[in-house]
Amino acid sequence: MTQQNRFDRRDFLKATGVAGTLTLTGLAGCSGNGEDGSGTTTAESMEIVAGTAPGFPPFEEKDGGDLVGFDIDLLEAVVEATDYELAGWDEYEFGSLSPALQNDKIDVIAAAMTINDERDESIDFSDPYYDANQAILVANDSGFSPSEMADLEGQTLGAQKGTTGESVVQDTLIPDGIVSEDQYNSYDNYVFAVEDLVNGNIDAVVLDTPVADSFVAEREVSVAFTYETGEQYGFGVREGDSELQTALNDGLATVREDGTYEDLVAKWFK
């Protein structure tokens, strides 16, 4: 659960016109004790650190040494519309994000994280900001063209650890006898899974539809079919952190109303 590469992108948002004006008053902070000894909320207490898991394009990925993606730009725009200040980003494997949040290593998760009952038992979520399903990705030169889950029988599948794609394999395909545990490969991120797919080491990858579309645009792969899951992504916050949760919800509403959200969708998905 090593954290790496914390950096500040606020200047980028300000330079591109996405940033709003911060007023560091009025809300209790989510780091530090929130007071300077006289009962006044300090600027430091308003700073929050975000956590993400690169390797999930176009939501979060590395471009050279830079962390980029829809989640990165969206969260920064949302926070700029609140009284909070984004101090920087920490990078984790996806499965380590919730523990990092619970252990106060980070204050918010922005990682295309699906809102579900299991996660909601240990962390809270903002309002949803993106809808998705699961896609079955295959290599173009493999000759494998499944059209439904039953067609995956006996094939070797891959997915990223801790994701909905992995849950589909472990909670549906393996119990239903479509694939065995030995026919499933778990990866730290989807970049590695797709590399194995293209190299012929696995037969298909189960992953979120917008991420699949991103790989289709860049690799010799295609979406064989879509598995409807009706997922919604949300920003994760510590359980009971209602002030930050409310601020993020208000910020999401602001960026939707002022057109920033649609601009970012156009930038990353169209």
Short mmCIF file of C-alpha atoms in Angstrom, two decimals:
data_model
loop_
_atom_site.label_atom_id
_atom_site.label_comp_id
_atom_site.label_asym_id
_atom_site.label_seq_id
_atom_site.Cartn_x
_atom_site.Cartn_y
_atom_site.Cartn_z
CA MET A 1 0.00 0.00 0.00
CA THR A 2 2.89 2.27 -0.84
CA GLN A 3 1.93 5.79 -1.83
CA GLN A 4 3.83 7.47 -4.64
CA ASN A 5 4.13 10.55 -6.77
CA ARG A 6 2.07 13.14 -4.93
CA PHE A 7 1.86 16.30 -7.01
CA ASP A 8 -0.21 19.44 -7.32
CA ARG A 9 -2.20 20.19 -10.51
CA ARG A 10 -4.15 23.23 -9.33
CA ASP A 11 -2.07 25.59 -11.45
CA PHE A 12 -3.03 23.60 -14.54
CA LEU A 13 -6.73 24.02 -13.87
CA LYS A 14 -6.32 27.71 -13.18
CA ALA A 15 -4.35 28.17 -16.41
CA THR A 16 -6.99 26.39 -18.49
CA GLY A 17 -9.90 28.27 -16.97
CA VAL A 18 -11.45 25.31 -15.13
CA ALA A 19 -10.48 26.58 -11.70
CA GLY A 20 -12.86 28.59 -9.61
CA THR A 21 -12.22 30.86 -6.66
CA LEU A 22 -11.47 29.33 -3.29
CA THR A 23 -12.62 30.87 -0.05
CA LEU A 24 -11.07 28.98 2.80
CA THR A 25 -13.81 29.63 5.34
CA GLY A 26 -16.94 28.08 6.65
CA LEU A 27 -16.35 24.31 6.38
CA ALA A 28 -14.61 22.08 8.86
CA GLY A 29 -11.49 20.52 7.41
CA CYS A 30 -10.86 16.81 6.91
CA SER A 31 -7.18 16.86 7.82
CA GLY A 32 -5.59 18.30 10.92
CA ASN A 33 -7.63 19.47 13.86
CA GLY A 34 -9.33 22.28 11.96
CA GLU A 35 -8.45 25.03 14.45
CA ASP A 36 -5.54 27.40 15.11
CA GLY A 37 -6.08 27.43 18.87
CA SER A 38 -8.60 30.26 18.82
CA GLY A 39 -11.45 28.22 17.36
CA THR A 40 -10.84 29.50 13.83
CA THR A 41 -10.68 27.05 10.94
CA THR A 42 -7.24 27.18 9.29
CA ALA A 43 -6.38 26.98 5.61
CA GLU A 44 -4.35 23.83 6.28
CA SER A 45 -7.41 22.05 7.64
CA MET A 46 -9.20 22.67 4.33
CA GLU A 47 -6.60 20.79 2.30
CA ILE A 48 -7.47 17.32 1.05
CA VAL A 49 -5.37 14.65 -0.65
CA ALA A 50 -6.89 12.52 -3.41
CA GLY A 51 -6.04 8.91 -4.18
CA THR A 52 -6.33 7.10 -7.51
CA ALA A 53 -5.12 3.98 -9.33
CA PRO A 54 -3.52 4.62 -12.75
CA GLY A 55 -3.92 2.07 -15.53
CA PHE A 56 -7.65 2.66 -16.05
CA PRO A 57 -7.84 4.89 -19.15
CA PRO A 58 -9.42 7.29 -19.87
CA PHE A 59 -10.27 7.83 -16.19
CA GLU A 60 -6.75 7.70 -14.78
CA GLU A 61 -3.47 6.85 -16.45
CA LYS A 62 0.14 8.00 -16.67
CA ASP A 63 1.26 10.11 -19.62
CA GLY A 64 5.00 10.11 -19.24
CA GLY A 65 5.37 11.10 -15.62
CA ASP A 66 2.07 12.94 -15.45
CA LEU A 67 -1.17 11.65 -13.97
CA VAL A 68 -4.02 12.42 -16.39
CA GLY A 69 -7.59 11.39 -17.09
CA PHE A 70 -11.26 12.21 -16.73
CA ASP A 71 -11.33 11.50 -12.97
CA ILE A 72 -8.28 13.69 -12.43
CA ASP A 73 -9.72 16.68 -14.27
CA LEU A 74 -13.21 16.19 -12.88
CA LEU A 75 -12.24 15.96 -9.22
CA GLU A 76 -9.96 18.98 -9.53
CA ALA A 77 -12.75 21.01 -11.12
CA VAL A 78 -15.22 19.83 -8.45
CA VAL A 79 -12.89 20.71 -5.57
CA GLU A 80 -12.15 24.12 -7.11
CA ALA A 81 -15.89 24.80 -6.88
CA THR A 82 -15.83 24.18 -3.09
CA ASP A 83 -14.18 25.71 -0.04
CA TYR A 84 -11.68 22.86 0.01
CA GLU A 85 -8.23 22.88 -1.58
CA LEU A 86 -6.69 19.87 -3.34
CA ALA A 87 -3.18 19.47 -1.97
CA GLY A 88 -2.17 16.68 -4.36
CA TRP A 89 -2.60 13.09 -5.53
CA ASP A 90 -1.35 9.75 -4.20
CA GLU A 91 -1.23 6.63 -6.34
CA TYR A 92 -2.19 3.14 -5.15
CA GLU A 93 -3.23 -0.19 -6.53
CA PHE A 94 -7.01 -0.14 -6.82
CA GLY A 95 -7.58 -2.60 -3.97
CA SER A 96 -5.52 -0.44 -1.60
CA LEU A 97 -7.54 2.75 -2.09
CA SER A 98 -10.31 2.07 0.44
CA PRO A 99 -7.85 1.02 3.19
CA ALA A 100 -5.81 4.16 2.48
CA LEU A 101 -8.94 6.25 2.88
CA GLN A 102 -9.96 4.51 6.10
CA ASN A 103 -6.43 4.92 7.52
CA ASP A 104 -6.38 8.68 6.81
CA LYS A 105 -3.67 8.40 4.16
CA ILE A 106 -5.97 10.13 1.67
CA ASP A 107 -9.21 12.08 1.98
CA VAL A 108 -11.05 11.22 -1.24
CA ILE A 109 -10.93 8.46 -3.87
CA ALA A 110 -11.27 9.35 -7.55
CA ALA A 111 -10.79 6.08 -9.42
CA ALA A 112 -13.90 5.18 -11.41
CA MET A 113 -15.07 3.35 -8.30
CA THR A 114 -18.45 1.68 -8.61
CA ILE A 115 -20.89 2.47 -5.82
CA ASN A 116 -22.06 -0.81 -4.32
CA ASP A 117 -23.36 -2.17 -1.02
CA GLU A 118 -20.14 -3.91 -0.06
CA ARG A 119 -18.00 -0.78 -0.41
CA ASP A 120 -20.70 1.38 1.17
CA GLU A 121 -20.30 -0.61 4.39
CA SER A 122 -16.82 0.85 4.97
CA ILE A 123 -16.75 4.16 3.06
CA ASP A 124 -19.25 6.74 1.85
CA PHE A 125 -19.77 8.04 -1.68
CA SER A 126 -20.60 11.25 -3.43
CA ASP A 127 -23.51 11.42 -5.82
CA PRO A 128 -22.88 9.33 -8.97
CA TYR A 129 -20.94 11.05 -11.75
CA TYR A 130 -20.71 8.35 -14.46
CA ASP A 131 -22.68 5.29 -15.63
CA ALA A 132 -21.08 2.12 -17.01
CA ASN A 133 -21.51 -1.57 -17.79
CA GLN A 134 -19.00 -4.38 -18.34
CA ALA A 135 -17.48 -5.22 -21.72
CA ILE A 136 -15.90 -8.44 -22.94
CA LEU A 137 -12.73 -7.50 -24.80
CA VAL A 138 -11.04 -9.85 -27.29
CA ALA A 139 -8.00 -9.62 -29.56
CA ASN A 140 -8.75 -8.83 -33.19
CA ASP A 141 -6.56 -11.63 -34.56
CA SER A 142 -7.69 -14.33 -32.12
CA GLY A 143 -10.68 -15.62 -34.08
CA PHE A 144 -12.61 -15.72 -30.80
CA SER A 145 -16.01 -14.00 -31.11
CA PRO A 146 -18.22 -14.63 -28.06
CA SER A 147 -21.68 -13.08 -28.03
CA GLU A 148 -22.84 -14.07 -24.53
CA MET A 149 -21.42 -15.26 -21.23
CA ALA A 150 -21.93 -18.93 -22.06
CA ASP A 151 -19.52 -18.53 -24.98
CA LEU A 152 -16.70 -17.86 -22.50
CA GLU A 153 -16.82 -21.45 -21.26
CA GLY A 154 -13.37 -22.97 -21.02
CA GLN A 155 -11.60 -19.75 -21.98
CA THR A 156 -8.89 -17.94 -20.00
CA LEU A 157 -10.08 -14.56 -18.72
CA GLY A 158 -8.41 -11.53 -17.18
CA ALA A 159 -9.55 -8.59 -15.06
CA GLN A 160 -8.07 -6.02 -12.68
CA LYS A 161 -7.92 -6.82 -8.98
CA GLY A 162 -10.74 -5.40 -6.91
CA THR A 163 -12.84 -4.21 -9.87
CA THR A 164 -16.36 -5.03 -10.96
CA GLY A 165 -14.83 -7.00 -13.83
CA GLU A 166 -13.14 -9.29 -11.33
CA SER A 167 -16.40 -9.59 -9.39
CA VAL A 168 -18.22 -10.69 -12.54
CA VAL A 169 -15.66 -13.47 -13.01
CA GLN A 170 -15.46 -14.56 -9.37
CA ASP A 171 -19.12 -14.13 -8.41
CA THR A 172 -20.81 -15.20 -11.64
CA LEU A 173 -18.64 -17.00 -14.17
CA ILE A 174 -16.73 -19.26 -11.78
CA PRO A 175 -19.75 -20.24 -9.60
CA ASP A 176 -21.76 -20.92 -12.76
CA GLY A 177 -19.05 -23.25 -14.01
CA ILE A 178 -18.34 -21.23 -17.14
CA VAL A 179 -14.67 -20.87 -16.20
CA SER A 180 -12.56 -22.42 -13.45
CA GLU A 181 -10.40 -20.55 -10.97
CA ASP A 182 -7.35 -21.73 -12.92
CA GLN A 183 -8.74 -20.04 -16.02
CA TYR A 184 -8.81 -16.61 -14.40
CA ASN A 185 -5.81 -14.23 -14.24
CA SER A 186 -5.92 -11.22 -11.91
CA TYR A 187 -3.87 -8.12 -12.80
CA ASP A 188 -2.70 -5.03 -10.94
CA ASN A 189 -4.17 -2.89 -13.74
CA TYR A 190 -5.91 -3.30 -17.06
CA VAL A 191 -2.91 -2.22 -19.12
CA PHE A 192 -1.18 -5.48 -18.16
CA ALA A 193 -4.33 -7.49 -18.84
CA VAL A 194 -4.75 -6.05 -22.33
CA GLU A 195 -1.07 -6.62 -23.09
CA ASP A 196 -1.55 -10.31 -22.24
CA LEU A 197 -4.69 -10.36 -24.38
CA VAL A 198 -2.89 -8.93 -27.42
CA ASN A 199 0.02 -11.34 -26.88
CA GLY A 200 -2.33 -14.32 -26.87
CA ASN A 201 -1.78 -15.30 -23.24
CA ILE A 202 -5.47 -14.94 -22.33
CA ASP A 203 -8.66 -15.14 -24.41
CA ALA A 204 -10.74 -12.23 -23.10
CA VAL A 205 -10.75 -9.38 -20.60
CA VAL A 206 -13.75 -8.27 -18.53
CA LEU A 207 -13.69 -4.52 -17.88
CA ASP A 208 -15.77 -1.36 -17.72
CA THR A 209 -17.25 -0.26 -21.05
CA PRO A 210 -15.63 3.22 -21.27
CA VAL A 211 -12.23 1.73 -20.43
CA ALA A 212 -12.74 -0.96 -23.06
CA ASP A 213 -13.55 1.72 -25.63
CA SER A 214 -10.30 3.48 -24.77
CA PHE A 215 -8.28 0.33 -25.44
CA VAL A 216 -10.19 -0.34 -28.69
CA ALA A 217 -9.08 3.07 -29.95
CA GLU A 218 -5.41 2.31 -29.26
CA ARG A 219 -4.89 -1.47 -29.49
CA GLU A 220 -5.78 -4.33 -31.83
CA VAL A 221 -8.73 -5.36 -29.67
CA SER A 222 -12.52 -5.11 -29.92
CA VAL A 223 -15.58 -5.37 -27.69
CA ALA A 224 -17.26 -8.73 -28.36
CA PHE A 225 -20.37 -7.91 -26.31
CA THR A 226 -21.57 -5.89 -23.34
CA TYR A 227 -22.72 -7.36 -20.03
CA GLU A 228 -25.31 -5.07 -18.43
CA THR A 229 -24.47 -4.21 -14.81
CA GLY A 230 -25.94 -0.72 -14.45
CA GLU A 231 -22.95 0.59 -12.51
CA GLN A 232 -22.51 4.14 -11.26
CA TYR A 233 -19.18 5.69 -10.25
CA GLY A 234 -18.79 7.97 -7.24
CA PHE A 235 -16.02 9.72 -5.33
CA GLY A 236 -15.22 7.86 -2.10
CA VAL A 237 -14.91 9.63 1.25
CA ARG A 238 -14.43 8.41 4.81
CA GLU A 239 -17.54 7.04 6.44
CA GLY A 240 -19.33 9.83 8.27
CA ASP A 241 -17.41 12.66 6.55
CA SER A 242 -20.66 14.38 5.63
CA GLU A 243 -19.10 17.84 5.22
CA LEU A 244 -16.71 16.75 2.47
CA GLN A 245 -19.39 14.53 0.94
CA THR A 246 -21.82 17.45 0.76
CA ALA A 247 -19.14 19.76 -0.63
CA LEU A 248 -18.30 17.28 -3.40
CA ASN A 249 -21.98 16.87 -4.26
CA ASP A 250 -22.36 20.64 -4.47
CA GLY A 251 -19.21 20.86 -6.59
CA LEU A 252 -20.51 18.16 -8.94
CA ALA A 253 -23.75 20.09 -9.34
CA THR A 254 -21.79 23.24 -10.13
CA VAL A 255 -19.59 21.69 -12.81
CA ARG A 256 -22.65 20.11 -14.43
CA GLU A 257 -24.52 23.41 -14.45
CA ASP A 258 -21.65 25.53 -15.79
CA GLY A 259 -20.77 23.15 -18.65
CA THR A 260 -17.44 21.95 -17.28
CA TYR A 261 -18.66 18.36 -16.97
CA GLU A 262 -19.73 18.16 -20.62
CA ASP A 263 -16.44 19.75 -21.70
CA LEU A 264 -14.51 17.04 -19.85
CA VAL A 265 -16.70 14.28 -21.29
CA ALA A 266 -16.00 15.65 -24.78
CA LYS A 267 -12.28 15.83 -24.01
CA TRP A 268 -11.91 12.27 -22.74
CA PHE A 269 -14.65 10.23 -24.41
CA LYS A 270 -15.43 11.76 -27.81
#
